[in-house]
CSV table of C-alpha atoms (C1' of nucleotides) in Angstrom, one decimal:
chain,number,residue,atom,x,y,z
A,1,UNK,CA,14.7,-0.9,47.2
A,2,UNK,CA,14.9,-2.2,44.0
A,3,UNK,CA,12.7,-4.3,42.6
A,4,UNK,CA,14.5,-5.7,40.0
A,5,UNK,CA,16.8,-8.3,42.2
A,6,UNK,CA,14.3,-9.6,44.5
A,7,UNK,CA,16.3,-13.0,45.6
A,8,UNK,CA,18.5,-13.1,48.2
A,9,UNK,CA,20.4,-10.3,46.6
A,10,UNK,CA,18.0,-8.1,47.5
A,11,UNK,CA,17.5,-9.2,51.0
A,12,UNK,CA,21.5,-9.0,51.6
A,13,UNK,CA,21.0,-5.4,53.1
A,14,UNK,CA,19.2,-6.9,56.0
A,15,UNK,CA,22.4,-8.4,57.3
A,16,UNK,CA,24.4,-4.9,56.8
A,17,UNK,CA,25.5,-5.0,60.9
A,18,UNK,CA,27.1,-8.2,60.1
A,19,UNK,CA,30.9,-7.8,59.6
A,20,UNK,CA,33.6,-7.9,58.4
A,21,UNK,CA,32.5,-7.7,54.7
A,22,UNK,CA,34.1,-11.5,54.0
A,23,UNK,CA,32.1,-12.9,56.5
A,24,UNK,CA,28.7,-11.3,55.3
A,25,UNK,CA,29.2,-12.2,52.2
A,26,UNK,CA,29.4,-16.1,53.2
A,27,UNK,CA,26.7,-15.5,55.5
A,28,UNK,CA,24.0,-13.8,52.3
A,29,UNK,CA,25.5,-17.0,50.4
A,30,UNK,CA,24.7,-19.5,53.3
A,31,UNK,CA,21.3,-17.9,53.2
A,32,UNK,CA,20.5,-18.7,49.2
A,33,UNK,CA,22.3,-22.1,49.2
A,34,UNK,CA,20.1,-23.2,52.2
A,35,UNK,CA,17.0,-22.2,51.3
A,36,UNK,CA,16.9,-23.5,48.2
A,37,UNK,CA,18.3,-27.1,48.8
A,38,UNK,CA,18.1,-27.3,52.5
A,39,UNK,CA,20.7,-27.2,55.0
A,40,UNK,CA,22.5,-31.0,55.0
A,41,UNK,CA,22.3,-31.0,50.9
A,42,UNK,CA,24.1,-27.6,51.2
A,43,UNK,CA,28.0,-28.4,50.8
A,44,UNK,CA,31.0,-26.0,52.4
A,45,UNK,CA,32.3,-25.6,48.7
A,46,UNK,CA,28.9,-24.5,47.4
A,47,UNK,CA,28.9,-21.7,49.8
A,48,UNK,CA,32.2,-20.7,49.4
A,49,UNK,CA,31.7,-20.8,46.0
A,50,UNK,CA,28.4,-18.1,45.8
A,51,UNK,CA,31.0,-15.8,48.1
A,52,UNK,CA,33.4,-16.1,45.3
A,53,UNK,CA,35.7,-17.9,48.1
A,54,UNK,CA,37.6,-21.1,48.3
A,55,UNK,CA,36.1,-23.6,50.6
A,56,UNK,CA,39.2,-23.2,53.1
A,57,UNK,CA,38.0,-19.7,53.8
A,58,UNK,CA,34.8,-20.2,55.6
A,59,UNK,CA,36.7,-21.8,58.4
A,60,UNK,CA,38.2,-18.3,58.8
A,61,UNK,CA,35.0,-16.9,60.0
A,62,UNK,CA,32.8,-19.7,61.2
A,63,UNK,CA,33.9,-22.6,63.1
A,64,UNK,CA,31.5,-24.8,61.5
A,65,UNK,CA,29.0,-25.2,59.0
A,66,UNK,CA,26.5,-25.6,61.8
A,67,UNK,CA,27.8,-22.1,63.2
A,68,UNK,CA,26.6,-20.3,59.8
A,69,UNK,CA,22.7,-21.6,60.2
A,70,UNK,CA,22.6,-21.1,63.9
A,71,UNK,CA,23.9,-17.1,63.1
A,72,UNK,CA,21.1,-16.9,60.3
A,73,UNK,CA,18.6,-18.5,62.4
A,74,UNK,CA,19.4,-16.3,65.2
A,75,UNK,CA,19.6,-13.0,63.7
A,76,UNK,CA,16.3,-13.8,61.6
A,77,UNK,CA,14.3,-14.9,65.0
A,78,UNK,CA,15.5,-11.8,66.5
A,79,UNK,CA,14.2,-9.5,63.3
A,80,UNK,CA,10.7,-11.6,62.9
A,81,UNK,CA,10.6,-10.8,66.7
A,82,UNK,CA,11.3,-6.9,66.4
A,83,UNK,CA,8.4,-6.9,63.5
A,84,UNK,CA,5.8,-8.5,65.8
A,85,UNK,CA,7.1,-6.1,68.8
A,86,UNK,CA,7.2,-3.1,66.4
A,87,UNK,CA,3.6,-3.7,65.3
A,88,UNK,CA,2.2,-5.0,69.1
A,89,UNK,CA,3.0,-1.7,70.8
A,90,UNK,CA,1.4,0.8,68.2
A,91,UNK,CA,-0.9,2.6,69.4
A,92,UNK,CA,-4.6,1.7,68.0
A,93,UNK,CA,-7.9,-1.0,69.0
A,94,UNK,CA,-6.3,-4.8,69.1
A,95,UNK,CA,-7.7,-5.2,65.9
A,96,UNK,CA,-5.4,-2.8,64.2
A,97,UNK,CA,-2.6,-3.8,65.5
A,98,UNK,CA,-3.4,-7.4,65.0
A,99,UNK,CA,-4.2,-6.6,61.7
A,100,UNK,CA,-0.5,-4.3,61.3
A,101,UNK,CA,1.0,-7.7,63.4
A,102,UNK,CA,-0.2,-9.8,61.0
A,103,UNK,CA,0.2,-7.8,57.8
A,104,UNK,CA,4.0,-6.6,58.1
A,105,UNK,CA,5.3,-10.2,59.4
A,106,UNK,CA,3.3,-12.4,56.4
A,107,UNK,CA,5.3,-9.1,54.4
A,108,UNK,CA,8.6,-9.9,55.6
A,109,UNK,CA,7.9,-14.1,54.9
A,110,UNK,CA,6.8,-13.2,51.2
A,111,UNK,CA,9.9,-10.5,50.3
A,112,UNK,CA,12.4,-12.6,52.7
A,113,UNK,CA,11.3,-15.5,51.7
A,114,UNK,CA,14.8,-16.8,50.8
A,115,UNK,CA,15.8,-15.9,54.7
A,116,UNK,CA,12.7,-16.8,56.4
A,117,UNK,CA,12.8,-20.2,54.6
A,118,UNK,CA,16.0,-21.3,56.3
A,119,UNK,CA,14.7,-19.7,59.7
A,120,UNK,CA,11.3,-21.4,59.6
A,121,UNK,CA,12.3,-24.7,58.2
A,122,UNK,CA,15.8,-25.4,58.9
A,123,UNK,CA,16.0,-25.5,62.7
A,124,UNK,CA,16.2,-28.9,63.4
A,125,UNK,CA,19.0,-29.4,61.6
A,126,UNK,CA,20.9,-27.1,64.4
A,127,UNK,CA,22.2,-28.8,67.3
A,128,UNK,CA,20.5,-29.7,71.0
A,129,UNK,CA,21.9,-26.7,72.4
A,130,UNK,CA,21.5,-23.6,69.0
A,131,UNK,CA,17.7,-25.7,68.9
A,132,UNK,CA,17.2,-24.3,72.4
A,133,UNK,CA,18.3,-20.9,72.3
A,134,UNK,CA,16.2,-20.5,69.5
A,135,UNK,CA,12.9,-21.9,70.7
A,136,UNK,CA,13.4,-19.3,73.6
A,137,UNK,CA,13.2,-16.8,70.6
A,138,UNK,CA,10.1,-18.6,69.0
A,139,UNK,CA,8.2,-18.4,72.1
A,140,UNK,CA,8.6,-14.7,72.7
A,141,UNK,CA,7.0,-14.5,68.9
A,142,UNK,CA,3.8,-16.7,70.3
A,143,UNK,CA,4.1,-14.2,73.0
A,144,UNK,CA,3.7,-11.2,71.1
A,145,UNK,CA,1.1,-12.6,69.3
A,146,UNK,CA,-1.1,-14.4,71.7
A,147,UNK,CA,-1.0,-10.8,73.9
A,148,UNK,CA,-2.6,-8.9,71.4
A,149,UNK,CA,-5.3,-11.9,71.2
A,150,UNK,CA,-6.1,-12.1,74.6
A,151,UNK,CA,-6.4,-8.2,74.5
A,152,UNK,CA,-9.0,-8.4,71.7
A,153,UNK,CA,-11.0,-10.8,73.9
A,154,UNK,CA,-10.8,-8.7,77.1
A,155,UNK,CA,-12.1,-5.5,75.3
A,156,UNK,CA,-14.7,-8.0,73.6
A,157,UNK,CA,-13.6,-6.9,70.0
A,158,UNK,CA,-12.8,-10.8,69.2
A,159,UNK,CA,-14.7,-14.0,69.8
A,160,UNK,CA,-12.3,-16.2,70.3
A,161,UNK,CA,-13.1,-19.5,72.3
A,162,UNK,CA,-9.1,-21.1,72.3
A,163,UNK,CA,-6.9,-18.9,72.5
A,164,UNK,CA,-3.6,-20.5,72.3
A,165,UNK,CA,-5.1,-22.9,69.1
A,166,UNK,CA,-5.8,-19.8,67.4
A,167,UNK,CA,-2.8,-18.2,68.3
A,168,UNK,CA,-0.8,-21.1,66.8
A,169,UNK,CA,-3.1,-21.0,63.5
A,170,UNK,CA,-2.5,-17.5,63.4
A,171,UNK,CA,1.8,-17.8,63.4
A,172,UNK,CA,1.3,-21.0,61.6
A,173,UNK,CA,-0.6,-19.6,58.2
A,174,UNK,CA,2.1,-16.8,58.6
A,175,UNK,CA,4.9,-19.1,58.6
A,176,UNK,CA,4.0,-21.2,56.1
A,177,UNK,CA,3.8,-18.3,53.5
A,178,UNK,CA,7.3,-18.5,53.2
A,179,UNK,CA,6.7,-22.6,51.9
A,180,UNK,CA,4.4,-21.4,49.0
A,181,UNK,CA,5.6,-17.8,48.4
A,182,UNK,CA,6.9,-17.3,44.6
A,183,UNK,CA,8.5,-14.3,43.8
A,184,UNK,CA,7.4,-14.5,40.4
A,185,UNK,CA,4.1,-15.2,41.3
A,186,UNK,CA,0.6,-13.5,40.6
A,187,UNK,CA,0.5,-12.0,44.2
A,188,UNK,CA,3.3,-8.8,46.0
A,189,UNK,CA,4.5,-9.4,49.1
A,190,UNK,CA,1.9,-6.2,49.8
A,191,UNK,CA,-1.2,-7.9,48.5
A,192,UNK,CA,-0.6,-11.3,50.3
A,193,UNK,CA,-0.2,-9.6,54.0
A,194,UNK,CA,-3.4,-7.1,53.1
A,195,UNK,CA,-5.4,-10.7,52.6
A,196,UNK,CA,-3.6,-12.4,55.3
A,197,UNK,CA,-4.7,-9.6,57.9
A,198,UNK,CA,-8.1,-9.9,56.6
A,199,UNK,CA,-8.4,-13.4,57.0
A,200,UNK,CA,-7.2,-13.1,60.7
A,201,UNK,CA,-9.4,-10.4,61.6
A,202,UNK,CA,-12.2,-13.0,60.6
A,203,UNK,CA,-10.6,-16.0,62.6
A,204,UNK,CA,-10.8,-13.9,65.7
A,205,UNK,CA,-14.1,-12.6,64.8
A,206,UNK,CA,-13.3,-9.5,65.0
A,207,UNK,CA,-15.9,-6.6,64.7
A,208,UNK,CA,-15.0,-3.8,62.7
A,209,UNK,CA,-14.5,-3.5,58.9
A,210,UNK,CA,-12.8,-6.8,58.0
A,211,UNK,CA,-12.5,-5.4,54.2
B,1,UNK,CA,-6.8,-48.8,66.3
B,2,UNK,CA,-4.6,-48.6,69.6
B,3,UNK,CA,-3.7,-45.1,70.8
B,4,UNK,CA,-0.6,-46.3,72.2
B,5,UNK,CA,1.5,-46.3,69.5
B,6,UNK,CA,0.9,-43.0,67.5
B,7,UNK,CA,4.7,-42.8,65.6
B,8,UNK,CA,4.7,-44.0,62.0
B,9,UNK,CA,4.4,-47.7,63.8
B,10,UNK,CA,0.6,-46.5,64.3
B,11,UNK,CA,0.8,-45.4,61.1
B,12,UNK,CA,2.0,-48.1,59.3
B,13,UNK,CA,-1.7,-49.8,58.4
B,14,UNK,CA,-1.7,-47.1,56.2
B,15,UNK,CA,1.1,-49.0,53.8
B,16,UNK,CA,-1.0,-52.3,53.8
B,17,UNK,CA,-1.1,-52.3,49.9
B,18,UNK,CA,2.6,-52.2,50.0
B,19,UNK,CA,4.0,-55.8,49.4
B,20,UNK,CA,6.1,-57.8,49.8
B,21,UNK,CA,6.1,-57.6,53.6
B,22,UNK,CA,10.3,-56.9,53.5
B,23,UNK,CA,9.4,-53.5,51.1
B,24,UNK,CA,6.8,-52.2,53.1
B,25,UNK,CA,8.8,-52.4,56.1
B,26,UNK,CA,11.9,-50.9,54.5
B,27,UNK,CA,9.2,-47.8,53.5
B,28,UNK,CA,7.7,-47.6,56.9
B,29,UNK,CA,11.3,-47.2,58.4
B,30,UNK,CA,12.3,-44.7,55.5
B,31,UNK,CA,9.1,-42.7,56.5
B,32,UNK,CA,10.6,-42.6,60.1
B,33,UNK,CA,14.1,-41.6,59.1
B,34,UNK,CA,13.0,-38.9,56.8
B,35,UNK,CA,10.2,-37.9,58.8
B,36,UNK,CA,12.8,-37.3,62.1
B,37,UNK,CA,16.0,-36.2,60.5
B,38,UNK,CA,14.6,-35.1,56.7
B,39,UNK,CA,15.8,-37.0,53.5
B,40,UNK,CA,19.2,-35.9,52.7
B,41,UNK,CA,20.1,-36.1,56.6
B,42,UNK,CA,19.3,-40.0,56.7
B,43,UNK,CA,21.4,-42.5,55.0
B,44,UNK,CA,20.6,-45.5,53.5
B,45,UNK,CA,22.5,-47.7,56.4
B,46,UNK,CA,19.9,-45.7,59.0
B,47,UNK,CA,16.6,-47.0,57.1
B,48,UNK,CA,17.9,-50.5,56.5
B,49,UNK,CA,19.1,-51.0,60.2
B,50,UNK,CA,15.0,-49.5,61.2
B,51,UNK,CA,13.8,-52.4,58.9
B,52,UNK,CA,16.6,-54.9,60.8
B,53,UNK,CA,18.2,-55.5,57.6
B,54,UNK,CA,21.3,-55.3,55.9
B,55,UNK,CA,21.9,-52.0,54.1
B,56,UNK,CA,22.6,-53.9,50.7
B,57,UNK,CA,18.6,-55.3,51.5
B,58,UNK,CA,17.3,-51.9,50.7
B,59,UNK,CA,18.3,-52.2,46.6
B,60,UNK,CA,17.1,-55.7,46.2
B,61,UNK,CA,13.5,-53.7,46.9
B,62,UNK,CA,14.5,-50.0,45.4
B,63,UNK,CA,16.5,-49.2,43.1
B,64,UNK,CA,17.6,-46.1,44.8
B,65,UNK,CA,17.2,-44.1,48.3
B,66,UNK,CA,15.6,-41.3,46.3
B,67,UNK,CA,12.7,-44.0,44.8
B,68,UNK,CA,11.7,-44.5,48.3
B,69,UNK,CA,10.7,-40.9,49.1
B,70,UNK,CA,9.4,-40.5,45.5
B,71,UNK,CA,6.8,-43.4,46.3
B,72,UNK,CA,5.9,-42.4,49.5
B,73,UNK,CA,5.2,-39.4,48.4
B,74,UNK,CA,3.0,-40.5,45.3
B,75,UNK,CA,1.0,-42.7,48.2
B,76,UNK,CA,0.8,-39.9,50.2
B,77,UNK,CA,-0.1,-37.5,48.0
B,78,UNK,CA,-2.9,-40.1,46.4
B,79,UNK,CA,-4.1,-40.6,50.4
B,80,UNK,CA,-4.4,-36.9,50.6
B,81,UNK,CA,-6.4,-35.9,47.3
B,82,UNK,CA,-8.6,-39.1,48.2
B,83,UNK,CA,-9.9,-37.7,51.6
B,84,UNK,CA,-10.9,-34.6,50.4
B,85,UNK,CA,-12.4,-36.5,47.4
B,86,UNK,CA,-14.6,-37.9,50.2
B,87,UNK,CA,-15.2,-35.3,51.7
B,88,UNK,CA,-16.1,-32.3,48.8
B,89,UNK,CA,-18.8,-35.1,47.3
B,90,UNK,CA,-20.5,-36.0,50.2
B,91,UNK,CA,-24.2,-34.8,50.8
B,92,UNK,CA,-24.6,-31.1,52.0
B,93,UNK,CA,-24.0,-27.2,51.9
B,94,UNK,CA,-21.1,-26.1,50.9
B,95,UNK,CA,-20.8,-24.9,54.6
B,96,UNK,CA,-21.0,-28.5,55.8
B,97,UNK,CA,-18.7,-29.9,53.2
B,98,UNK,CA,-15.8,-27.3,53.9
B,99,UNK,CA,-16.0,-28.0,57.5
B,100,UNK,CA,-15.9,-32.2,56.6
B,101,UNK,CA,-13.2,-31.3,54.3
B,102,UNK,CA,-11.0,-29.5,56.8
B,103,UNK,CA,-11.4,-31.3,59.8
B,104,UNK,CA,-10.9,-34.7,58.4
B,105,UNK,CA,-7.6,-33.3,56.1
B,106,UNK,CA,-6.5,-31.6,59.1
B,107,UNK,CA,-7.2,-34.8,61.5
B,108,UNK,CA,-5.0,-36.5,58.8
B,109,UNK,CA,-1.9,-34.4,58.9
B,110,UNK,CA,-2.1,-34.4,62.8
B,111,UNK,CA,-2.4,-38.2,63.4
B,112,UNK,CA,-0.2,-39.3,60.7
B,113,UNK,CA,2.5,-36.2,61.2
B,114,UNK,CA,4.8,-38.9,60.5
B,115,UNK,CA,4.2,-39.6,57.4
B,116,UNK,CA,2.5,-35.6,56.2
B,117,UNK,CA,6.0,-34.2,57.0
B,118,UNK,CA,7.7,-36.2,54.4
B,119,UNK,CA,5.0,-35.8,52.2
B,120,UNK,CA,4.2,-32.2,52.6
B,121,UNK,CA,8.2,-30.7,53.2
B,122,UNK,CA,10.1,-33.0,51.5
B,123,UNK,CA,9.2,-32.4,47.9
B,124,UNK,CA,12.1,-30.5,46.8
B,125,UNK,CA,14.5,-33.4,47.7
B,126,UNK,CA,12.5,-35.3,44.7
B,127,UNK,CA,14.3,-35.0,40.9
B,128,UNK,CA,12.2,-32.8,38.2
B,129,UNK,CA,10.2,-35.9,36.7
B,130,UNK,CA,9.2,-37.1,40.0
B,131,UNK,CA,8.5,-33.9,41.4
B,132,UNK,CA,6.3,-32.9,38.4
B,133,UNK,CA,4.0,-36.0,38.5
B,134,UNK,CA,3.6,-35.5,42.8
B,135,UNK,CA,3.1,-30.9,41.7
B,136,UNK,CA,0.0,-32.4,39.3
B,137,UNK,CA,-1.4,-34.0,42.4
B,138,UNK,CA,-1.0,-31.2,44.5
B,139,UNK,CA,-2.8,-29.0,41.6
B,140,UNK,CA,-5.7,-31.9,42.1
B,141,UNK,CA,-5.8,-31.2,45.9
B,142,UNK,CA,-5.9,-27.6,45.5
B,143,UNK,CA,-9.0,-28.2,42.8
B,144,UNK,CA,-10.6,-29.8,45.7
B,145,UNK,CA,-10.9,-27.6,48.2
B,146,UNK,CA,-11.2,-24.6,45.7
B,147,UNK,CA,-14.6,-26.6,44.3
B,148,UNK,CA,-16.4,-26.3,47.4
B,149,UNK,CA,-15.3,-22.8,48.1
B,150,UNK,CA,-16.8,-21.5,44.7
B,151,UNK,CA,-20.1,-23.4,45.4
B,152,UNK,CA,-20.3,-21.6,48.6
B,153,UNK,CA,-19.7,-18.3,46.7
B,154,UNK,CA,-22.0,-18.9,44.3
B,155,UNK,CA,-24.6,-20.2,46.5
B,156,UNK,CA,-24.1,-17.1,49.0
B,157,UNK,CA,-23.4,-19.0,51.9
B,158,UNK,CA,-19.5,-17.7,51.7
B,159,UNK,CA,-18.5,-14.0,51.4
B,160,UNK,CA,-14.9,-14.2,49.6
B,161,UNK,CA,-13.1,-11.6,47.5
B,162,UNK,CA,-10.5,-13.3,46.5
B,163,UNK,CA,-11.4,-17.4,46.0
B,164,UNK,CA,-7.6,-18.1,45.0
B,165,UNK,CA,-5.7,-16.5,47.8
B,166,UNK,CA,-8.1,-17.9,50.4
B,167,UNK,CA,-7.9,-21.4,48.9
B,168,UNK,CA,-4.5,-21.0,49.2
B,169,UNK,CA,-4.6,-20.0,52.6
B,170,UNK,CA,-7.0,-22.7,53.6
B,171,UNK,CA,-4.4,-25.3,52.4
B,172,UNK,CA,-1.4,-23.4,54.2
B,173,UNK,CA,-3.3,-23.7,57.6
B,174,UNK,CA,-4.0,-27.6,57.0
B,175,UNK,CA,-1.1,-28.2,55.8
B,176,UNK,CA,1.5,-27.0,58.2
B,177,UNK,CA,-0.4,-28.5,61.2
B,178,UNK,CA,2.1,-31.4,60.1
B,179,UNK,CA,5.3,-29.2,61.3
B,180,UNK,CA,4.2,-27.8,64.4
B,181,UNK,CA,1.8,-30.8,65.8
B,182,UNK,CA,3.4,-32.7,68.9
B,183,UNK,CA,1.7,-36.1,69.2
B,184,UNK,CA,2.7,-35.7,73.1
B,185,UNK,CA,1.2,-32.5,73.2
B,186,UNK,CA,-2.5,-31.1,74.5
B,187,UNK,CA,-4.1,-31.4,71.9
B,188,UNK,CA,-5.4,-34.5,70.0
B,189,UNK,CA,-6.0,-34.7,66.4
B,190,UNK,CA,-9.4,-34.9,66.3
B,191,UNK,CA,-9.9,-31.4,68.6
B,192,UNK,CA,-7.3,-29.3,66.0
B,193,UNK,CA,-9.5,-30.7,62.9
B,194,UNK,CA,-12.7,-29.0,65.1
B,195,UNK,CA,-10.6,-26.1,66.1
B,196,UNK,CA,-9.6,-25.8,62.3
B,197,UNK,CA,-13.3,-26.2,60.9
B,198,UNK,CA,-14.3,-23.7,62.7
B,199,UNK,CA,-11.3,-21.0,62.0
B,200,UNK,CA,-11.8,-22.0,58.3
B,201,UNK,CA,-15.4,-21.4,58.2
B,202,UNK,CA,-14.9,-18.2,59.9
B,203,UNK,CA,-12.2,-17.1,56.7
B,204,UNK,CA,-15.0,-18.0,54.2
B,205,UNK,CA,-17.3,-15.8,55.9
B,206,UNK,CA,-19.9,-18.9,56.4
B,207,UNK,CA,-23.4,-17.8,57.6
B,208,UNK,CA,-24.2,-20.8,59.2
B,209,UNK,CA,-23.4,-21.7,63.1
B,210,UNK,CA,-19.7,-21.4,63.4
B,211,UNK,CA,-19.6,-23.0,66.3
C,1,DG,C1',62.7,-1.2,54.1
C,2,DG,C1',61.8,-4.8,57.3
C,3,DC,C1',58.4,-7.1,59.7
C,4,DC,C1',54.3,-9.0,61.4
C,5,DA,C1',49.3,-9.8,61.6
C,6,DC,C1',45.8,-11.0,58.8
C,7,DA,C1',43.0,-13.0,55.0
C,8,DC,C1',43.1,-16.3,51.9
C,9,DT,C1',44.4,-20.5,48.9
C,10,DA,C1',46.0,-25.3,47.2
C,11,DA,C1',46.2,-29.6,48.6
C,12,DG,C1',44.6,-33.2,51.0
C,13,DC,C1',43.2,-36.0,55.4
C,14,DG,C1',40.0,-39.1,57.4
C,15,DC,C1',35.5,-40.4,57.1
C,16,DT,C1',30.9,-41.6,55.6
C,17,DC,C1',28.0,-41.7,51.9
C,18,DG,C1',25.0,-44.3,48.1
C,19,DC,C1',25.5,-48.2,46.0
C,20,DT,C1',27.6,-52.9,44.1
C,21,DC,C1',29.1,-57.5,44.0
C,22,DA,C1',30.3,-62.2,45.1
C,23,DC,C1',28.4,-65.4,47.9
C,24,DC,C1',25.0,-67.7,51.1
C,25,DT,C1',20.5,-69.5,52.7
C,26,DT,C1',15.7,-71.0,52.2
C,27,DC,C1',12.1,-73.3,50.0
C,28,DG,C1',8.5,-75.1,46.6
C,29,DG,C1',8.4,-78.3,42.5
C,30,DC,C1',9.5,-82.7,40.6
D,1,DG,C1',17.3,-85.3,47.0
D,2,DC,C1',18.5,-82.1,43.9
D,3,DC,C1',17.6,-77.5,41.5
D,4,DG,C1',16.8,-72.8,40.5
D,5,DA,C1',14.7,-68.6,41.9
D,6,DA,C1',14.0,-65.2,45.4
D,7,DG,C1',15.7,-62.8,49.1
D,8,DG,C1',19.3,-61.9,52.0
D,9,DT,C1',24.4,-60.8,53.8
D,10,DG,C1',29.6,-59.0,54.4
D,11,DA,C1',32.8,-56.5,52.5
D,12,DG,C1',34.1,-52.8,50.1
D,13,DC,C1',34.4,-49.4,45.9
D,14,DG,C1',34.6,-44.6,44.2
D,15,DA,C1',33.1,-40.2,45.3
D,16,DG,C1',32.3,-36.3,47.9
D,17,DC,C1',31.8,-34.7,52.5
D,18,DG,C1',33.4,-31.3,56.6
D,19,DC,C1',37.3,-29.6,57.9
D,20,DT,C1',42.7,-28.8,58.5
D,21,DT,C1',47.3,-27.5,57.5
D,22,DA,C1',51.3,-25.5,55.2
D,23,DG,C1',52.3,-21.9,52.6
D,24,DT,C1',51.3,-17.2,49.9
D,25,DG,C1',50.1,-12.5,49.1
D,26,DT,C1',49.2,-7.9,51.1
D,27,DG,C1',48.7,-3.8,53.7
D,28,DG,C1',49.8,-1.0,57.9
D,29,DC,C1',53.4,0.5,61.3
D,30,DC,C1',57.9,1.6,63.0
DNA sequence: GGCCACACTAAGCGCTCGCTCACCTTCGGC
DNA sequence: GCCGAAGGTGAGCGAGCGCTTAGTGTGGCC
């Protein structure tokens, strides 16, 4: 809500189901330490540290250091997931709700960026078997997003010659908002998804007012 | 030349000007290693053993692990600015030239994925001074693309509101074609730098024959 | 009040890291 | 045929890593 706190800090509410309070904490901590030096320049003390912990009591919670990224990665697949679903099954033309798809999931890249860093970039640092479970997640988010594509072609409000190419630029200048994204930068979270969905609606070719 | 090999040992006539021969192989292997695992995840024992040498061999050439991502990167970086060079100044519309631009940046980061990863997602691992001498290149890239989208705008061939953001944007989707391309996959570099052209042209709102 | 389950800490184990150092080989110049 | 520089090796140092273990405080329940 506030504005004021718009690190991690503010994005700890999104892991309110986790619990008990201990282990969010280390999770929200995990989160900031990770994104901003990556996962295997991330130490067990550092994170224990932001949770005002010592290091011993991470191993309370988690079994490993590994467990910690493969909990973030999983609960924030699962939330970029229910963002896509959420905006797929509006009701509205393919080109609003590829617009709304595209506009609310670039929002929650720019204001989570902290999270979505470490759940874009950090997973293959997880292990064979985490890697996999995840991917299933990743493809369900192509799903989504190639659906309400192919949609727009069959109603013939987009022009879209390759499908799954354009699908994958489509997630991929999402995804890589979270790279660039500076909180203190000239641009809202608001204003870059508004663009974003705009430039989509012009990749597909989409008919209607792009502006 | 051979599309056999297409890892970084394809890549590796791009180091030609690196001499002598033992320092140019120790960087091709330390583009592999950093390129597969990331930098903090590969040690200095992993790169030497790549290069079939000894891991005190790596300091006769370097003085430390971190001065072989920070010239990679500066080689990178300078390969990167220099094709886009090429490309803004050639002859034609501002249509034409976007669509050079793109398709040959894009064709780069797809081809040599090896060696874009490192240089596109490893930055951070750099200290400030190095960091800040590869951030003015990146400013030089940027000034690039954003050149040829203004002359568009100005000539009226591109319909842009907002010439920064969609720079940015255009970057984003070259760019992180280096994260998600498969060298195994079904696509081959050359058809995602068409594919690419074309989506780009399409965001600038380019009058011209979009495909 | 006595007791136990639980959450946590201080100390430190075994290991691997980046990096160094003493020594060895090879080879062109005289 | 000897020499010094250049380029390499094997062994290993100090530090910091992920993680463990023995012990400490604390709050709820009979």
């Amino acid at each position: 809500m506030s504005t004021a706190e718009e690190t991690a800090g503010g994005e700890a509410q999104a892991w309110g189901e986790v619990t008990p309070d201990a282990a969010r904490r280390l999770l929200v901590a995990a989160v900031e330490a990770f994104a901003e030096r990556g996962y295997h320049a991330t130490t067990t003390r550092d994170i224990a540290g932001r949770a005002g912990m010592s290091p011993a009591a991470l191993y309370i919670h988690y079994k490993t250091k590994e467990e910690l990224l493969h909990r973030i990665s999983r609960i924030g697949h699962e939330k970029a997931l229910e963002i896509l679903q959420v905006a797929s099954r509006r009701e509205g033309t393919p080109t609003e709700r590829l617009a709304g798809a595209v506009s609310s999931f670039v929002r929650w890249h720019a204001g989570g960026r902290t999270t979505a860093r470490v759940v874009q970039y950090e997973l293959e640092s997880l292990g064979p078997d985490a890697r996999a479970e995840i991917l299933a997640l990743r493809r369900e988010v192509d799903g989504e997003v190639r659906g309400i594509i192919e949609e727009g072609v069959r109603s013939g409000e987009f022009d879209v010659v390759d499908v799954h190419g354009t699908t994958l630029a489509v997630l991929s200048l999402c995804i890589d908002v979270a790279r660039w994204f500076n909180v203190g930068g000239p641009r809202t979270p608001e204003e870059v998804g508004e663009l974003y969905a705009d430039l989509v609606l012009r990749m597909v070719g989409a008919q209607g007012p792009t502006a």
